Coordinates of C-alpha atoms in Angstrom, one line a residue:
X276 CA 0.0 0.0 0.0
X277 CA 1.2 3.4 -1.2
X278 CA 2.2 5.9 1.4
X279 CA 0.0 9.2 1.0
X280 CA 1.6 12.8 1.5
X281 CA -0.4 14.8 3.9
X282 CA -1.5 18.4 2.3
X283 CA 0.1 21.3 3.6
X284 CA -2.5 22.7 6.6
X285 CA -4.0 26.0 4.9
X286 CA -3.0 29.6 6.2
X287 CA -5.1 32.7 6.1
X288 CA -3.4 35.9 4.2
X289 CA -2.7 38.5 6.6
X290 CA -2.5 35.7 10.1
X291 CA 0.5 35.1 12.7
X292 CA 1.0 31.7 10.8
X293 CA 1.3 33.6 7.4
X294 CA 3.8 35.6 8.9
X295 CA 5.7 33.1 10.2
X296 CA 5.7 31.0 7.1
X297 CA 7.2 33.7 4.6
X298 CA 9.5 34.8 7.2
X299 CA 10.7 31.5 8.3
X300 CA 11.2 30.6 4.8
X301 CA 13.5 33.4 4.0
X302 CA 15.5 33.0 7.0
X303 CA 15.6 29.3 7.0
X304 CA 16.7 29.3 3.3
X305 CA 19.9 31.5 4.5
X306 CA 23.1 30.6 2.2
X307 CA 26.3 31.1 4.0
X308 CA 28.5 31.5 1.3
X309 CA 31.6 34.8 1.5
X310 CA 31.9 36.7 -1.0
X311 CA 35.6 37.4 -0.3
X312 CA 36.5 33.5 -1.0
X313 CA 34.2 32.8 -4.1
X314 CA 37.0 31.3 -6.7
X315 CA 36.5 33.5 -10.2
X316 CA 36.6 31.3 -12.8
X317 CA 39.2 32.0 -15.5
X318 CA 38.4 33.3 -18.7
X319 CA 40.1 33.3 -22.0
X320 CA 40.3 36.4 -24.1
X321 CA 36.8 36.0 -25.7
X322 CA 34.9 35.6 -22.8
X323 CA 36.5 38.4 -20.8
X324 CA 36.3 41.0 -23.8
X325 CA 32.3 40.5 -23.7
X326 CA 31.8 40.6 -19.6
X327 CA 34.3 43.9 -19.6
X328 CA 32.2 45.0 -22.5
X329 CA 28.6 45.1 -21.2
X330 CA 27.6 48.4 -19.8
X331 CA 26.1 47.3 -16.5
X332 CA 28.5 46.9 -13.9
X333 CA 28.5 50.4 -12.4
X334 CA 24.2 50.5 -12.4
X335 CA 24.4 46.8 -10.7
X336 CA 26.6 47.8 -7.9
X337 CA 24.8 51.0 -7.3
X338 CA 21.5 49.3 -7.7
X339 CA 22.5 47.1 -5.0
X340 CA 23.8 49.6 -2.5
X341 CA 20.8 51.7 -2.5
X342 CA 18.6 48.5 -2.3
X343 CA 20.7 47.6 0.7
X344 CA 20.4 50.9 2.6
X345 CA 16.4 51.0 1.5
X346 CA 15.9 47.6 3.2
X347 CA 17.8 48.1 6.0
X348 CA 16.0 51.9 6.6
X349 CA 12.8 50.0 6.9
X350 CA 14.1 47.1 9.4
X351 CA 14.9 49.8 11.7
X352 CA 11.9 51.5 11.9
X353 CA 10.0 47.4 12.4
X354 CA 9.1 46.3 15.9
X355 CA 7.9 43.0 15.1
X356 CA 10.7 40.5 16.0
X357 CA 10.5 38.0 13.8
X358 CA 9.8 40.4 11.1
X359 CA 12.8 42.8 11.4
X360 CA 15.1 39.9 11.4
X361 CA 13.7 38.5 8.0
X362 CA 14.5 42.3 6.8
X363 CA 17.7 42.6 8.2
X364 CA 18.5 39.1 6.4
X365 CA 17.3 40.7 3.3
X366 CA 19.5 43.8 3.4
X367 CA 22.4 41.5 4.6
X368 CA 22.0 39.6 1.0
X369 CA 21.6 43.3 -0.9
X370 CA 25.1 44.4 0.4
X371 CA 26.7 40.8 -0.2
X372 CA 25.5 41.0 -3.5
X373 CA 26.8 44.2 -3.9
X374 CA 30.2 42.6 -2.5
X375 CA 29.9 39.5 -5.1
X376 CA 29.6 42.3 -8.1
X377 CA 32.4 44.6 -6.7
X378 CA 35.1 41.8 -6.2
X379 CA 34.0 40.0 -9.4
X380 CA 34.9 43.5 -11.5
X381 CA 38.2 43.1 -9.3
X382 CA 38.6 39.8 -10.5
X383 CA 38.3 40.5 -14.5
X384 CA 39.8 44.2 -14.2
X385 CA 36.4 46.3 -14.9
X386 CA 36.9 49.3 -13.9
X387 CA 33.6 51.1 -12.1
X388 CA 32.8 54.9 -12.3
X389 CA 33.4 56.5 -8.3
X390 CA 29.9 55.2 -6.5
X391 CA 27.5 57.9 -5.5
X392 CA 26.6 58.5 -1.9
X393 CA 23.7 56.7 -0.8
X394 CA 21.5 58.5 1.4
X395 CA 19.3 57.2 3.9
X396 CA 15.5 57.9 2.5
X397 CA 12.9 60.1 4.4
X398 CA 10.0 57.3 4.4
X399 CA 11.3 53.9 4.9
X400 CA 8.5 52.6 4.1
X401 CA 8.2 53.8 0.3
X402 CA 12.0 53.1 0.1
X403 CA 11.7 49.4 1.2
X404 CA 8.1 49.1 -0.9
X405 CA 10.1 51.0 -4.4
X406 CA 12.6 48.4 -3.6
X407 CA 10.8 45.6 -3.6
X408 CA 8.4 45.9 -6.3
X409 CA 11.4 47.1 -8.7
X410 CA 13.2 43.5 -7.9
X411 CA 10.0 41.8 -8.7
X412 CA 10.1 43.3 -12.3
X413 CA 13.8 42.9 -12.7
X414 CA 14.3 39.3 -11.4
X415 CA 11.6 38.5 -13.7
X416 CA 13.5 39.6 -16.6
X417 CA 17.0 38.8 -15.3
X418 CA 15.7 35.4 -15.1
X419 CA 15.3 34.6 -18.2
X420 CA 18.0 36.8 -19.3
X421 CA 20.7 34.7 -16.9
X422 CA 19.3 31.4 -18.7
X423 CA 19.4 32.7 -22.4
X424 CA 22.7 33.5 -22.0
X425 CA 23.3 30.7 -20.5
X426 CA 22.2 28.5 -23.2
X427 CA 23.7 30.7 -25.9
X428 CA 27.0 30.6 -24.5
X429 CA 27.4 34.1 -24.0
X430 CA 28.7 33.5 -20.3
X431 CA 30.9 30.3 -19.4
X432 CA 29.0 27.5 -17.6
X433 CA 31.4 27.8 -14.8
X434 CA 30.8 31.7 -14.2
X435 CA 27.0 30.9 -14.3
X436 CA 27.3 28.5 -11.7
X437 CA 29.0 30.8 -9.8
X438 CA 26.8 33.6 -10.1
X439 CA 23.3 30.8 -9.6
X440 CA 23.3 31.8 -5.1
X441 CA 22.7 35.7 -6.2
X442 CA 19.7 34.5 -8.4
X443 CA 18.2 32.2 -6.2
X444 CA 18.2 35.1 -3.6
X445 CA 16.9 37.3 -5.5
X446 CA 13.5 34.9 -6.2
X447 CA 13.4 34.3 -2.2
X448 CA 13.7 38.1 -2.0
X449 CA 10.7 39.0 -4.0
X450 CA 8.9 35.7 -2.7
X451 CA 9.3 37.3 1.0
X452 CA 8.2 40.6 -0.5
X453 CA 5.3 39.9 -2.3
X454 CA 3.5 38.4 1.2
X455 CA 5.2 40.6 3.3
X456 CA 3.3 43.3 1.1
X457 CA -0.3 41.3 1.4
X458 CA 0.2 40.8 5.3
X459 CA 1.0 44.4 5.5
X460 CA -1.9 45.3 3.9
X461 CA -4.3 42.8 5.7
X462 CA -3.1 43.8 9.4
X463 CA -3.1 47.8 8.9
X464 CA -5.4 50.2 10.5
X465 CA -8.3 50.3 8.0
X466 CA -7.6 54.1 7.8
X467 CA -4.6 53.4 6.8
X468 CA -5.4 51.6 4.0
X469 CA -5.9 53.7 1.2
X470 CA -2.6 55.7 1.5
X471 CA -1.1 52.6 1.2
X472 CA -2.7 52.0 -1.9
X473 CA -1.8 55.2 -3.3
X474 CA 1.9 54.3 -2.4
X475 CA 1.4 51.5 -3.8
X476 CA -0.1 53.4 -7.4
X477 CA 3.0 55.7 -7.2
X478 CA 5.2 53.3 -6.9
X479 CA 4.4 51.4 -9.8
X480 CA 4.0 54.9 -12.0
X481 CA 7.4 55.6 -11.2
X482 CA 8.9 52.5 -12.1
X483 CA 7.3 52.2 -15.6
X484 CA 8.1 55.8 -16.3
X485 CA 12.0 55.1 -15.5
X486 CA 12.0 51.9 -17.4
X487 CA 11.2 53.6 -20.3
X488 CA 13.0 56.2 -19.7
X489 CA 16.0 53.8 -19.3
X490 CA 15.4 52.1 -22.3
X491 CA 15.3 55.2 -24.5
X492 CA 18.3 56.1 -22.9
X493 CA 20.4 52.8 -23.4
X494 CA 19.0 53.5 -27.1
X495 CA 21.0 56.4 -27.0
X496 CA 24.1 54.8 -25.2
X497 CA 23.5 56.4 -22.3
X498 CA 24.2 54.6 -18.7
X499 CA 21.8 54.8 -16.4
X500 CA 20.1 52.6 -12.9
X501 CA 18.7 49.8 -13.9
X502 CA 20.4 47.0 -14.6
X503 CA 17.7 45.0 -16.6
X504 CA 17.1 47.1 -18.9
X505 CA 20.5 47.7 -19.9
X506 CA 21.5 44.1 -19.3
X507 CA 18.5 43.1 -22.1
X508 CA 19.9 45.5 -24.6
X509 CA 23.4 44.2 -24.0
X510 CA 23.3 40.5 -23.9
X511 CA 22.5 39.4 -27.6
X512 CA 20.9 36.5 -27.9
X513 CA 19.4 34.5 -31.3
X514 CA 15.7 34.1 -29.5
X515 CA 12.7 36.3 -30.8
X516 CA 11.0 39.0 -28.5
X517 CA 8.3 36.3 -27.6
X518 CA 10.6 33.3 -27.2
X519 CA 12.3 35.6 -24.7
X520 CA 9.1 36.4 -22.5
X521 CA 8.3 32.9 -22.5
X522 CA 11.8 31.7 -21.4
X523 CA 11.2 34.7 -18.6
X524 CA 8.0 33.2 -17.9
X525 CA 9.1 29.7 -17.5
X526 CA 12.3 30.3 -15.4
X527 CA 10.4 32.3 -13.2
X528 CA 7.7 29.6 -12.8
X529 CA 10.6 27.0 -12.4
X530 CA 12.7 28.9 -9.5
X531 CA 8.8 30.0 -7.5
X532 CA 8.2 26.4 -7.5
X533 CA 10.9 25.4 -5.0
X534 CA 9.1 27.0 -2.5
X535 CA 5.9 26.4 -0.3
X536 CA 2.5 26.6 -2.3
X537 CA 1.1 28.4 0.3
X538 CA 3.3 31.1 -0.4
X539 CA 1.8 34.0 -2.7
X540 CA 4.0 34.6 -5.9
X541 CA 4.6 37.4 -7.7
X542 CA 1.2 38.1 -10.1
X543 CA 1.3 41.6 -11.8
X544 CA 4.5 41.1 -14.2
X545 CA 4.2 37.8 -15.2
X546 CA 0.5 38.7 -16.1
X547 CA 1.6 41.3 -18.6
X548 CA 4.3 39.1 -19.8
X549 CA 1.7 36.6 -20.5
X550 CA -0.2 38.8 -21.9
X551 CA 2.6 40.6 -24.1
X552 CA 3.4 37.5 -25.2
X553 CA 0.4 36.4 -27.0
X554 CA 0.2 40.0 -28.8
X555 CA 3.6 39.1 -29.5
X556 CA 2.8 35.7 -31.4
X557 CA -0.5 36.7 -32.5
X558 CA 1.5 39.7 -34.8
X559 CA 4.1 37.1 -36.5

């Protein structure tokens, strides 16, 4: 007789157990790795010409510093416990990735523009929600983007590999994000509610406007914050517009899956991506 797995006990959206499930599972997920010890893979000629080439290295360090202090800002300012330790986790991995970028640019001799001064914001809050929802948009597309270039070559296997622990943070990041940000909204005041919704609609405003701002800047060969954007116009890969939001789709799918099913996932981008890419198909 065949053993029968028992179904995960459900959790209500906005409850202690909730809480505890999306925090634990950050924590508990924790990779110790140093940045200071990772080996570099070496590169012949080739290789290194097209990673020094690629205009992103300055944006991705600076992304991930202000990212860093934005987190950290609103673990400060949270009295929940359990909570502020998930967030001070999460701003631990920001500046480690930060570290990971800077010594790897070390490593290959790309030399970065002097890093701006990062200034601790005014309303943590904001800062730790523009955070968050930007990652949730660009991990989406650097996902596929890491695996197309994996598959075309344009990176070496072994410097994938060694860049795969920064990925699979970034998907617990958002993961923790996304239900932090519907527990948040659940256990408010209800007067507070629709300020928080309006945060919420500037937030998004202001990161569509800058990624197409971005993008008609990078048209232009101008540098500028956001290293999705400008990684997508960089990396050239043989797959059609489509083919690529599928691929973002389905790596996205594949690295949420690892995790509990009681966990919400991140909804709004893949939604337009689904939907983008059946106007995609539906024109060729």
């Amino acid at each position: 007789m065949s053993a029968t797995v028992a179904e995960p006990v459900r959790i209500r959206r906005g409850s202690e157990a909730h809480k505890s499930l999306f925090c634990r599972t950050l924590l508990d997920t924790f990779n110790p790795y140093k940045p200071a010890i990772i080996d570099w893979p070496a590169l012949d000629d080739e290789a290194r010409a097209r990673l020094v080439s690629l205009p992103i290295w300055d944006i991705a360090v600076q992304t991930e510093g202000r990212a860093r202090l934005n987190v950290a800002s609103y673990g400060a300012v949270t009295h929940d416990p359990l909570l502020r330790e998930a967030i001070e986790l999460n701003a631990f991995e920001e500046g480690r990735h930060k570290s990971v970028l800077a010594n790897m640019v070390a490593a290959y001799g790309i030399e970065l523009a002097p890093e701006p001064q990062y200034l601790t914001p005014r309303d943590p809050e904001w800062a730790f929600m523009l955070t968050g929802y930007s990652e949730c948009i660009d991990s989406f597309f650097a996902f596929g983007l890491f695996e197309a270039a994996r598959r075309s070559g344009f990176f070496p296997p072994a410097l994938v590999d060694t860049f795969e622990p920064v990925m699979q943070e970034e998907a617990r990041h958002i993961l923790f994000f996304v239900n932090w940000a519907a527990w948040h909204r659940r256990t408010m005041r209800w007067w507070r509610r629709p300020w928080f919704e309006l945060k919420v609609l500037g937030i998004w405003i202001v990161l569509v406007w800058e990624r197409v701002r971005v993008a008609r800047d990078v048209d232009h060969g101008v540098q500028d914050n956001n290293f999705t954007v400008t990684g997508a116009k960089s990396v050239s890969v043989d797959v059609s517009a489509a083919d690529l939001v599928d691929l973002c789709l389905a790596e996205n799918h594949r690295r949420m899956a690892a995790y509990d099913p009681r966990l919400l996932r991140p909804a709004a981008v893949p939604a337009v991506a689904r939907l983008v890419s059946r106007l995609l198909r539906l024109r060729s």
